[in-house]
């Protein structure tokens, strides 16, 4: 009997009338979602197979091996605005809808992160919000959880009519998509990541998520929207294309508009599309609540926020805007340009078998480096903006699955990479000051050390990188990182108890400071927090807390092992097959050898490196 729920991909492909998103092999945005039926009443029944797909194995959902709980009590969150928001200490205190609270528990979120402690109650209270926190701090859940929770109790009243998923017939039952929530993201990968989070939090509710982005034929996404959509995530260009098709998409029911990675969105080339989205639709601006979220918040973003946010909006900042987290061990190595590839191979061999992202500054260099590593028999994949969307999604699937645990990418393309257990980020090229500078550096290394886990970021520094040396040195000092000898000349003189000065501070303009309404709160002890994240940029007394050491560069006593019997260079095992790059033939093999059944999991290595008992998780 057809229950009206999402079906496995194979079943959906076989039955074009099956409820759920059809043709799930077409693109990442067509992943199965919970399909609502009017016969359910207020809460839908559980679907075990979909629940496992969305939330993972029940036995491992609450595993937080490698999380750092020591600094949670001292993380500072400052808030500005006409009202003081009282932070929550647990999700149970947030007044969430019972179904949302259960979904939060299924997702393994045991305690809120610092940004979630303040953002969730603010949105529940109906405030416009600006949230500034380091990459990997849980910002996505900070706005999805309260928004969807509020709408769960109002969906039947506010949502647009949509066809019965069981009897839906293309060409007969299409409706105009009228989302209640619109989330704008700068990259396709980030849009898909947010969509996957929305799939979790919409589970067992009538709220239907969807995602649209470029690189996929319009007709496939039109077919999705024709079935109705309550929570729409998209990239600016594709959203504008649909806004100009009012029979497909209307914003007249819109209640929430979120700008994620606002700094990137307002970079050159995006502002016109974003203004079109925020002003050019048919939404009733008076009914829309706004949210801006990012790791940095430059003046351009502040100007747009002031234009659209209510005067009574609140702003939360975790640490210094644009700062990094102490959970990431940052290493800077001086090299000559011709030595880069040799040093890269050494790094990959020393920290073998763990998910690693390698950043370069050009699409051409992505292709060159991908070919080089592939020819060195390493399990590598890559992506950049010239690849087709299907190629980019195939690369992401290989990276997530661990068949290609090394990813080569440009910084902008990798904005949406949020993969568990990325333990090493390598800046093969440091970002130039003309193309992102230290803010780009922050976003890059934030691919590791996410929501409380620890990671390593290694940067290869050449003489060409001298313009970024000063602010890079201060960034290292801010989180108590070791300053290499060649950067010592850039160390600023800092008086005891005083913070390090950053001319590039992305969230400060003395002309914008309003009188009153500014509070600074310190997040209290939270215990073993499931999403515990980061450490303070600086304690209240001005002292920079000590961090665990990873060992000296190339030291024989380093906690990170240089080799292992089952590593990539082992004589007894070959590198696992990776999704071939655009310029690599799919028929290429790994020398005729069979790949190992499993690759050493990153959690074990990282835990050993940090002096924590190792538990190996296989990918």
mmCIF file of C-alpha atoms in Angstrom, residues 35-230:
data_model
loop_
_atom_site.group_PDB
_atom_site.id
_atom_site.type_symbol
_atom_site.label_atom_id
_atom_site.label_comp_id
_atom_site.label_asym_id
_atom_site.label_seq_id
_atom_site.Cartn_x
_atom_site.Cartn_y
_atom_site.Cartn_z
ATOM 1 C CA UNK A 35 5.966 13.807 1.913
ATOM 2 C CA UNK A 36 2.969 15.081 3.792
ATOM 3 C CA UNK A 37 -0.561 13.771 3.479
ATOM 4 C CA UNK A 38 -3.612 15.640 4.742
ATOM 5 C CA UNK A 39 -4.781 12.497 6.531
ATOM 6 C CA UNK A 40 -1.940 12.778 9.051
ATOM 7 C CA UNK A 41 -3.492 15.478 11.216
ATOM 8 C CA UNK A 42 -0.862 17.608 12.969
ATOM 9 C CA UNK A 43 2.135 15.244 13.028
ATOM 10 C CA UNK A 44 3.156 12.708 10.415
ATOM 11 C CA UNK A 45 4.193 9.134 11.198
ATOM 12 C CA UNK A 46 7.810 8.040 11.320
ATOM 13 C CA UNK A 47 9.471 6.426 8.304
ATOM 14 C CA UNK A 48 12.421 4.362 9.486
ATOM 15 C CA UNK A 49 14.255 4.190 6.157
ATOM 16 C CA UNK A 50 14.025 7.941 5.557
ATOM 17 C CA UNK A 51 14.943 8.656 9.170
ATOM 18 C CA UNK A 52 18.165 6.677 8.799
ATOM 19 C CA UNK A 53 18.969 8.450 5.533
ATOM 20 C CA UNK A 54 18.409 11.888 7.065
ATOM 21 C CA UNK A 55 19.922 11.420 10.508
ATOM 22 C CA UNK A 56 22.257 8.457 10.145
ATOM 23 C CA UNK A 57 22.688 5.329 12.212
ATOM 24 C CA UNK A 58 20.934 5.703 15.604
ATOM 25 C CA UNK A 59 23.962 4.164 17.307
ATOM 26 C CA UNK A 60 26.286 6.955 16.170
ATOM 27 C CA UNK A 61 24.067 10.055 16.058
ATOM 28 C CA UNK A 62 25.277 11.361 19.396
ATOM 29 C CA UNK A 63 28.946 10.497 18.994
ATOM 30 C CA UNK A 64 31.059 13.554 19.636
ATOM 31 C CA UNK A 65 34.513 11.980 19.722
ATOM 32 C CA UNK A 66 37.140 14.684 19.372
ATOM 33 C CA UNK A 67 34.998 17.556 20.618
ATOM 34 C CA UNK A 68 36.717 20.086 22.830
ATOM 35 C CA UNK A 69 34.592 20.962 25.847
ATOM 36 C CA UNK A 70 37.194 22.881 27.835
ATOM 37 C CA UNK A 71 36.633 26.358 26.487
ATOM 38 C CA UNK A 72 32.844 26.470 26.303
ATOM 39 C CA UNK A 73 32.466 28.253 29.636
ATOM 40 C CA UNK A 74 34.568 31.217 28.493
ATOM 41 C CA UNK A 75 33.192 31.829 25.010
ATOM 42 C CA UNK A 76 31.965 35.394 24.800
ATOM 43 C CA UNK A 77 28.922 36.482 22.821
ATOM 44 C CA UNK A 78 28.233 40.189 22.479
ATOM 45 C CA UNK A 79 24.793 41.450 21.568
ATOM 46 C CA UNK A 80 23.624 44.823 20.356
ATOM 47 C CA UNK A 81 20.110 46.133 20.010
ATOM 48 C CA UNK A 82 17.255 47.804 21.877
ATOM 49 C CA UNK A 83 16.379 44.650 23.833
ATOM 50 C CA UNK A 84 18.489 42.121 25.654
ATOM 51 C CA UNK A 85 17.926 38.545 24.535
ATOM 52 C CA UNK A 86 18.202 35.977 27.306
ATOM 53 C CA UNK A 87 20.315 33.062 26.142
ATOM 54 C CA UNK A 88 19.000 29.513 26.341
ATOM 55 C CA UNK A 89 21.093 26.786 27.948
ATOM 56 C CA UNK A 90 19.341 23.843 26.317
ATOM 57 C CA UNK A 91 17.033 23.237 23.387
ATOM 58 C CA UNK A 92 14.310 22.237 25.838
ATOM 59 C CA UNK A 93 14.333 25.805 27.184
ATOM 60 C CA UNK A 94 13.761 27.353 23.746
ATOM 61 C CA UNK A 95 10.003 26.819 23.472
ATOM 62 C CA UNK A 96 10.388 24.722 20.334
ATOM 63 C CA UNK A 97 7.573 22.784 18.688
ATOM 64 C CA UNK A 98 7.592 19.170 20.000
ATOM 65 C CA UNK A 99 8.330 17.772 16.530
ATOM 66 C CA UNK A 100 11.227 20.186 16.080
ATOM 67 C CA UNK A 101 12.613 19.254 19.483
ATOM 68 C CA UNK A 102 12.495 15.595 18.491
ATOM 69 C CA UNK A 103 14.205 16.329 15.157
ATOM 70 C CA UNK A 104 16.935 18.241 16.964
ATOM 71 C CA UNK A 105 17.520 15.207 19.156
ATOM 72 C CA UNK A 106 17.542 12.887 16.133
ATOM 73 C CA UNK A 107 20.198 15.102 14.559
ATOM 74 C CA UNK A 108 22.413 14.512 17.597
ATOM 75 C CA UNK A 109 22.290 18.131 18.786
ATOM 76 C CA UNK A 110 22.553 17.711 22.549
ATOM 77 C CA UNK A 111 23.285 21.326 23.508
ATOM 78 C CA UNK A 112 23.155 24.624 21.590
ATOM 79 C CA UNK A 113 26.329 26.303 20.372
ATOM 80 C CA UNK A 114 27.047 29.902 21.435
ATOM 81 C CA UNK A 115 25.457 31.467 18.333
ATOM 82 C CA UNK A 116 22.435 29.176 18.712
ATOM 83 C CA UNK A 117 21.986 30.134 22.379
ATOM 84 C CA UNK A 118 21.097 33.692 21.376
ATOM 85 C CA UNK A 119 19.785 33.437 17.821
ATOM 86 C CA UNK A 120 17.122 30.809 18.535
ATOM 87 C CA UNK A 121 15.264 32.816 21.226
ATOM 88 C CA UNK A 122 15.630 36.029 19.214
ATOM 89 C CA UNK A 123 13.937 34.517 16.147
ATOM 90 C CA UNK A 124 11.277 32.818 18.267
ATOM 91 C CA UNK A 125 10.515 36.282 19.687
ATOM 92 C CA UNK A 126 10.098 37.666 16.163
ATOM 93 C CA UNK A 127 13.298 39.718 15.915
ATOM 94 C CA UNK A 128 15.336 40.476 12.816
ATOM 95 C CA UNK A 129 18.816 39.083 13.458
ATOM 96 C CA UNK A 130 22.409 39.626 12.395
ATOM 97 C CA UNK A 131 24.589 36.685 13.411
ATOM 98 C CA UNK A 132 28.375 36.901 13.155
ATOM 99 C CA UNK A 133 30.317 33.809 14.134
ATOM 100 C CA UNK A 134 33.275 31.826 12.966
ATOM 101 C CA UNK A 135 32.852 29.276 10.230
ATOM 102 C CA UNK A 136 31.582 25.941 11.520
ATOM 103 C CA UNK A 137 29.811 27.404 14.554
ATOM 104 C CA UNK A 138 26.333 26.080 13.802
ATOM 105 C CA UNK A 139 24.879 29.201 12.157
ATOM 106 C CA UNK A 140 22.681 27.227 9.742
ATOM 107 C CA UNK A 141 20.885 25.376 12.525
ATOM 108 C CA UNK A 142 20.745 28.631 14.501
ATOM 109 C CA UNK A 143 18.209 30.065 12.060
ATOM 110 C CA UNK A 144 16.587 26.912 10.641
ATOM 111 C CA UNK A 145 15.540 25.482 14.004
ATOM 112 C CA UNK A 146 13.560 28.504 15.291
ATOM 113 C CA UNK A 147 12.091 29.521 11.925
ATOM 114 C CA UNK A 148 10.765 26.069 11.098
ATOM 115 C CA UNK A 149 9.619 25.542 14.683
ATOM 116 C CA UNK A 150 7.528 28.723 14.600
ATOM 117 C CA UNK A 151 6.006 27.756 11.251
ATOM 118 C CA UNK A 152 5.157 24.204 12.323
ATOM 119 C CA UNK A 153 2.288 25.495 14.388
ATOM 120 C CA UNK A 154 1.072 27.835 11.630
ATOM 121 C CA UNK A 155 1.766 25.901 8.443
ATOM 122 C CA UNK A 156 -1.813 24.830 7.760
ATOM 123 C CA UNK A 157 -2.932 28.443 7.979
ATOM 124 C CA UNK A 158 -0.034 30.093 6.133
ATOM 125 C CA UNK A 159 1.127 27.551 3.551
ATOM 126 C CA UNK A 160 -0.144 27.558 -0.012
ATOM 127 C CA UNK A 161 -2.342 24.711 -1.264
ATOM 128 C CA UNK A 162 -0.438 21.948 -2.978
ATOM 129 C CA UNK A 163 -1.386 18.777 -4.822
ATOM 130 C CA UNK A 164 -1.821 15.365 -3.263
ATOM 131 C CA UNK A 165 1.562 13.616 -3.629
ATOM 132 C CA UNK A 166 -0.132 10.251 -4.155
ATOM 133 C CA UNK A 167 -2.330 11.328 -7.062
ATOM 134 C CA UNK A 168 -0.048 14.022 -8.524
ATOM 135 C CA UNK A 169 -0.034 14.078 -12.323
ATOM 136 C CA UNK A 170 2.391 16.245 -14.295
ATOM 137 C CA UNK A 171 0.616 18.523 -16.726
ATOM 138 C CA UNK A 172 -2.528 18.542 -14.620
ATOM 139 C CA UNK A 173 -1.821 19.206 -10.932
ATOM 140 C CA UNK A 174 1.020 21.753 -10.977
ATOM 141 C CA UNK A 175 0.841 24.669 -8.549
ATOM 142 C CA UNK A 176 2.822 27.871 -8.092
ATOM 143 C CA UNK A 177 5.496 27.543 -5.426
ATOM 144 C CA UNK A 178 4.807 30.086 -2.667
ATOM 145 C CA UNK A 179 7.512 29.619 -0.019
ATOM 146 C CA UNK A 180 7.197 30.883 3.522
ATOM 147 C CA UNK A 181 10.976 30.883 3.923
ATOM 148 C CA UNK A 182 13.616 31.961 1.396
ATOM 149 C CA UNK A 183 17.295 31.299 2.115
ATOM 150 C CA UNK A 184 19.879 32.779 -0.251
ATOM 151 C CA UNK A 185 23.361 31.240 -0.449
ATOM 152 C CA UNK A 186 26.351 32.293 -2.582
ATOM 153 C CA UNK A 187 27.348 28.857 -3.903
ATOM 154 C CA UNK A 188 25.589 25.763 -5.167
ATOM 155 C CA UNK A 189 27.388 23.560 -2.655
ATOM 156 C CA UNK A 190 26.282 25.696 0.291
ATOM 157 C CA UNK A 191 22.712 25.755 -1.024
ATOM 158 C CA UNK A 192 22.668 21.945 -1.131
ATOM 159 C CA UNK A 193 24.161 21.775 2.366
ATOM 160 C CA UNK A 194 21.417 24.032 3.770
ATOM 161 C CA UNK A 195 18.789 22.022 1.893
ATOM 162 C CA UNK A 196 20.047 18.822 3.507
ATOM 163 C CA UNK A 197 19.747 20.422 6.940
ATOM 164 C CA UNK A 198 16.230 21.614 6.095
ATOM 165 C CA UNK A 199 15.295 18.060 5.069
ATOM 166 C CA UNK A 200 16.160 16.947 8.603
ATOM 167 C CA UNK A 201 14.298 19.660 10.450
ATOM 168 C CA UNK A 202 11.177 19.408 8.240
ATOM 169 C CA UNK A 203 10.875 15.673 8.945
ATOM 170 C CA UNK A 204 7.318 14.596 9.943
ATOM 171 C CA UNK A 205 5.877 18.050 9.200
ATOM 172 C CA UNK A 206 3.923 19.476 6.289
ATOM 173 C CA UNK A 207 6.740 21.935 5.540
ATOM 174 C CA UNK A 208 8.243 21.009 2.177
ATOM 175 C CA UNK A 209 11.850 22.095 1.451
ATOM 176 C CA UNK A 210 13.329 22.671 -1.998
ATOM 177 C CA UNK A 211 16.510 23.997 -3.560
ATOM 178 C CA UNK A 212 17.341 25.709 -6.856
ATOM 179 C CA UNK A 213 20.721 26.623 -8.306
ATOM 180 C CA UNK A 214 22.500 27.020 -11.606
ATOM 181 C CA UNK A 215 24.119 24.284 -13.613
ATOM 182 C CA UNK A 216 20.972 22.144 -13.658
ATOM 183 C CA UNK A 217 18.315 22.388 -16.396
ATOM 184 C CA UNK A 218 15.488 24.701 -15.368
ATOM 185 C CA UNK A 219 12.872 22.107 -16.245
ATOM 186 C CA UNK A 220 14.033 19.725 -13.507
ATOM 187 C CA UNK A 221 13.724 22.403 -10.852
ATOM 188 C CA UNK A 222 10.430 23.665 -12.289
ATOM 189 C CA UNK A 223 9.060 20.142 -11.847
ATOM 190 C CA UNK A 224 10.061 20.298 -8.187
ATOM 191 C CA UNK A 225 8.543 23.704 -7.582
ATOM 192 C CA UNK A 226 5.321 22.680 -9.334
ATOM 193 C CA UNK A 227 4.670 20.298 -6.434
ATOM 194 C CA UNK A 228 4.783 23.180 -3.946
ATOM 195 C CA UNK A 229 7.537 24.501 -1.716
ATOM 196 C CA UNK A 230 7.442 26.038 1.770
#
